Amino acid sequence: MPRYEYRCRSCGDTFELSRPMAESGAPADCPAGHADTVKLLSAVAVGGSSSSSSSSAPAAGGGGCCGGGCCG
């Protein structure tokens, strides 16, 4: 199940919740009980390991940037 990161606007606490993708935009109370929270954008790592033994393999592309041209 995906994990989503939220920040409480009342106390500034940052916390994570595991929830289905269909519920990712649903309101989330902070652990201290405050309801004024915002979902944070998360960076997603796309690509392979730098210790790969095959240097001729194409770099993983996509990920929403420019089709992979900037990721190689």
Short mmCIF file of C-alpha atoms in Angstrom, two decimals:
data_model
loop_
_atom_site.label_atom_id
_atom_site.label_comp_id
_atom_site.label_asym_id
_atom_site.label_seq_id
_atom_site.Cartn_x
_atom_site.Cartn_y
_atom_site.Cartn_z
CA MET A 1 0.00 0.00 0.00
CA PRO A 2 1.41 3.46 -0.86
CA ARG A 3 2.64 5.79 1.87
CA TYR A 4 1.76 9.48 1.75
CA GLU A 5 3.44 12.29 3.67
CA TYR A 6 1.44 15.04 5.34
CA ARG A 7 2.29 18.17 7.35
CA CYS A 8 0.15 19.65 10.10
CA ARG A 9 -0.37 23.38 9.70
CA SER A 10 -1.21 23.77 13.40
CA CYS A 11 1.84 22.17 15.02
CA GLY A 12 4.23 21.72 12.05
CA ASP A 13 4.56 17.95 12.56
CA THR A 14 5.28 15.87 9.44
CA PHE A 15 3.84 12.36 9.36
CA GLU A 16 3.16 9.49 6.96
CA LEU A 17 0.05 7.39 6.37
CA SER A 18 -0.37 4.15 4.46
CA ARG A 19 -3.63 4.28 2.53
CA PRO A 20 -5.07 3.16 -0.79
CA MET A 21 -4.44 5.45 -3.77
CA ALA A 22 -8.18 6.16 -3.98
CA GLU A 23 -7.98 7.73 -0.49
CA SER A 24 -4.77 9.73 -1.02
CA GLY A 25 -6.62 13.05 -1.17
CA ALA A 26 -8.88 12.35 1.81
CA PRO A 27 -8.39 14.53 4.91
CA ALA A 28 -5.82 13.25 7.40
CA ASP A 29 -5.62 14.19 11.08
CA CYS A 30 -2.14 14.64 12.52
CA PRO A 31 -1.03 12.35 15.37
CA ALA A 32 -1.68 15.22 17.83
CA GLY A 33 -5.33 15.37 16.70
CA HIS A 34 -5.23 18.52 14.56
CA ALA A 35 -7.32 18.47 11.39
CA ASP A 36 -5.56 21.29 9.46
CA THR A 37 -3.13 19.19 7.39
CA VAL A 38 -1.79 19.28 3.86
CA LYS A 39 -0.52 16.41 1.71
CA LEU A 40 3.10 16.91 0.64
CA LEU A 41 4.46 16.13 -2.78
CA SER A 42 6.90 13.25 -2.74
CA ALA A 43 9.90 12.79 -4.99
CA VAL A 44 9.99 9.40 -6.69
CA ALA A 45 13.31 7.81 -7.56
CA VAL A 46 13.36 6.37 -11.06
CA GLY A 47 16.36 4.52 -12.41
CA GLY A 48 18.74 1.69 -11.77
CA SER A 49 21.66 1.06 -9.49
CA SER A 50 24.91 2.91 -10.15
CA SER A 51 26.82 -0.31 -9.46
CA SER A 52 25.40 -2.02 -12.55
CA SER A 53 27.92 -4.22 -14.35
CA SER A 54 26.46 -3.47 -17.79
CA SER A 55 27.36 0.06 -18.85
CA SER A 56 25.72 -0.33 -22.27
CA ALA A 57 22.21 -0.67 -20.82
CA PRO A 58 19.99 2.32 -21.59
CA ALA A 59 19.12 4.59 -18.70
CA ALA A 60 15.59 4.37 -17.36
CA GLY A 61 13.57 7.19 -18.83
CA GLY A 62 10.23 8.77 -18.35
CA GLY A 63 9.13 9.65 -14.89
CA GLY A 64 7.32 12.68 -16.23
CA CYS A 65 10.36 14.73 -17.11
CA CYS A 66 11.29 15.12 -20.77
CA GLY A 67 10.96 11.52 -21.91
CA GLY A 68 14.24 10.38 -20.44
CA GLY A 69 16.61 12.70 -22.31
CA CYS A 70 17.64 14.47 -19.13
CA CYS A 71 17.92 11.31 -17.02
CA GLY A 72 20.82 9.67 -18.74
#
